Amino acid sequence: MKEYICVVCPRGCHLSVDEENDYAVSGNSCLRGEAYGRGEAKHPTRIVTSTVRVRSAVHPRCPVKTDKPIGKEDMGEAIRLLDEVELIPPVRRGDIVIASLFGSGTNFISTRDIDE
Amino acid sequence: MRDHYQLIVIGGGPAGLGAAFSARRGGLDHILIVERDVELGGILNQCIHNGFGLHYFGEELTGPEYAGRLIDRLAGLGIDILCDAMALEIMPGEQEHSLRLVSADAGYRLVTCEAVVLAMGCRERTRGAIQIPGTRAAGIFTAGTAQRYVNIEGCMVGRRVIILGSGDIGLIMARRMTLEGAEVLACVELLPYSGGLTRNIVQCLQDFNIPLFLSHTITKIEGKDRVKRVTVQQVDENFRPIDGTEMYYDVDTVLLSVGLIPENELSRAAGVEIDPKTSGPVVYENRETSIPGIFACGNVLHVHDLVDFVTEESESAGEAAAAYVLRRSDTDKVRGRDEDHTGKSGDPRQASCFSLVPDQTIAYTVPQRIRPACVDNVVRVYFRVKAPYKTPKQIVFRDGERRIVASFRRPYMAPGEMEHVVLKRALLDGVRGDHLTVSVEEIS
């Protein structure tokens, strides 16, 4: 049995997920809570955001994010990969910063425009 | 830049950007945005995490992406933008308002306008505001300052960190500092519940096994040049530290996330009436302040949890400012339009008005005043409760004769989550007396 606090809405239901019983969720008040609980128990994922260096007079850093959620366990490693990156302006929102993290098809993309 | 504008928006963050956009759409041609930073976007630029825009854009965006969309929307609309500039003073007048501005590019300028939108946002409470005993060592930051150093300037602010206050910015910074290689030892909250969103407690603290101590506070900061050690103690129900509960943390950095204060120095100096409950201007249903032609929206009006609601609010303030300017410049034409489309009549200044009065269960309401004759169909009333409610309760509106005008059921409520209800025009017309009391009550 694993315990979670649901984050789908502000209510914050206390969920129990039974891994041995096909990830049955209890304590939820709605279907979205059930899906959240099951996802957290099976394979928790997060969108990861950070910054990378950029060769700009105005902006030392460019913010980035993963364009899809990645496994929670991969967050630290993904962030370390960003240390190697330096962007050269112009940068556009959505530009790929690191393509296909760990060969997964998920990219780090820029989240702002930097003109110069 | 012109010497006279129809509307000047003070602040180029989400509130200012929303107000300028909707005022332009509402028919104004000459609008100026004055921004203190070197670029538009406000604090969203440093909020690189995601979770913005679910309500307004229907998708999850990061702060810079949300700001980027608002900025892109203004392109080609002919709105003047003055960055790296300060509004020094607003001088309200009968016919028009004057503003003293100063910027590196334009120098000192005296500019006149018909309407002003206050969108200056808020700032963080500091160590001075909460008076933590101890030395004045380096390494004590408000969470938002640390966020700017890390995310915009690219400077780490410390290696071993403790966070005081469980507001959202503090929680977000707990995760951010951890991902950047710092060790966050604990998050300490004075109240018996967290002021942050549940989602942030889970994804910023629990994901990284950072303990959250409720009903605790920092009672001492030690260190000569740099912070060396802090003392954390449990507090009793009167927030007094309990002897014998001391815990010691060897840290080099203390981040404070202990509340936000609307930044109303300009508003106060201009004579705008301030609500002590929100620390923001008292406003009517259209976000107009006590001074005709001066409107307010966003965190300068009351501190919001979600930027989506700031955008919503600023768009109505911008629309109202546009309507105000157009009504003055062409009274006949606008009167015709009012009758055709909105059913409004006459000058809003002459309309009868009542106040919303929160009882001891409600922290505040926005708006604070409603003129039923100026409400198109509905008015949204935003409020916060003072304590968390885990079981269903009802929000009750009673008029001057204690008659229930409206009630709304809520399954749960928390001070950290702004609530709103929708009051219909028909209900407002039936209000007797000069006020409506708002309270949380048991469901009868």
PDB file of C-alpha atoms in Angstrom, chain B residues 8 10 87-93 97-101 111 113 116-118 120 265-272 291 294-295:
ATOM      1  CA  ILE B   8      -1.142  55.037 -18.583  1.00  0.00           C
ATOM      2  CA  ILE B  10       1.987  51.494 -14.304  1.00  0.00           C
ATOM      3  CA  ALA B  87       6.693  56.370 -12.071  1.00  0.00           C
ATOM      4  CA  LEU B  88       7.583  58.814  -9.306  1.00  0.00           C
ATOM      5  CA  GLU B  89       4.226  60.390  -8.571  1.00  0.00           C
ATOM      6  CA  ILE B  90       0.613  60.377  -9.677  1.00  0.00           C
ATOM      7  CA  MET B  91      -1.137  63.736  -9.360  1.00  0.00           C
ATOM      8  CA  PRO B  92      -4.873  63.219  -9.699  1.00  0.00           C
ATOM      9  CA  GLY B  93      -6.868  66.042 -11.260  1.00  0.00           C
ATOM     10  CA  HIS B  97      -4.274  63.050 -14.153  1.00  0.00           C
ATOM     11  CA  SER B  98      -0.546  63.919 -14.359  1.00  0.00           C
ATOM     12  CA  LEU B  99       2.366  61.557 -13.823  1.00  0.00           C
ATOM     13  CA  ARG B 100       6.001  62.255 -13.084  1.00  0.00           C
ATOM     14  CA  LEU B 101       8.151  59.657 -14.864  1.00  0.00           C
ATOM     15  CA  VAL B 111       2.857  63.250 -18.774  1.00  0.00           C
ATOM     16  CA  CYS B 113      -3.606  61.089 -19.090  1.00  0.00           C
ATOM     17  CA  VAL B 116      -4.436  55.255 -14.899  1.00  0.00           C
ATOM     18  CA  VAL B 117      -4.250  51.529 -14.233  1.00  0.00           C
ATOM     19  CA  LEU B 118      -2.204  50.669 -11.141  1.00  0.00           C
ATOM     20  CA  MET B 120       2.689  47.614  -9.705  1.00  0.00           C
ATOM     21  CA  GLU B 265       3.458  53.774  -2.218  1.00  0.00           C
ATOM     22  CA  LEU B 266       2.342  55.546  -5.414  1.00  0.00           C
ATOM     23  CA  SER B 267      -1.337  54.866  -4.730  1.00  0.00           C
ATOM     24  CA  ARG B 268      -1.138  56.121  -1.133  1.00  0.00           C
ATOM     25  CA  ALA B 269       0.708  59.287  -2.123  1.00  0.00           C
ATOM     26  CA  ALA B 270      -1.963  59.959  -4.746  1.00  0.00           C
ATOM     27  CA  GLY B 271      -4.660  59.727  -2.058  1.00  0.00           C
ATOM     28  CA  VAL B 272      -6.189  56.422  -3.174  1.00  0.00           C
ATOM     29  CA  ILE B 291     -10.293  58.321  -7.293  1.00  0.00           C
ATOM     30  CA  ILE B 294      -7.695  55.407 -11.435  1.00  0.00           C
ATOM     31  CA  PHE B 295      -8.095  51.627 -11.623  1.00  0.00           C
TER      32      PHE B 295
END
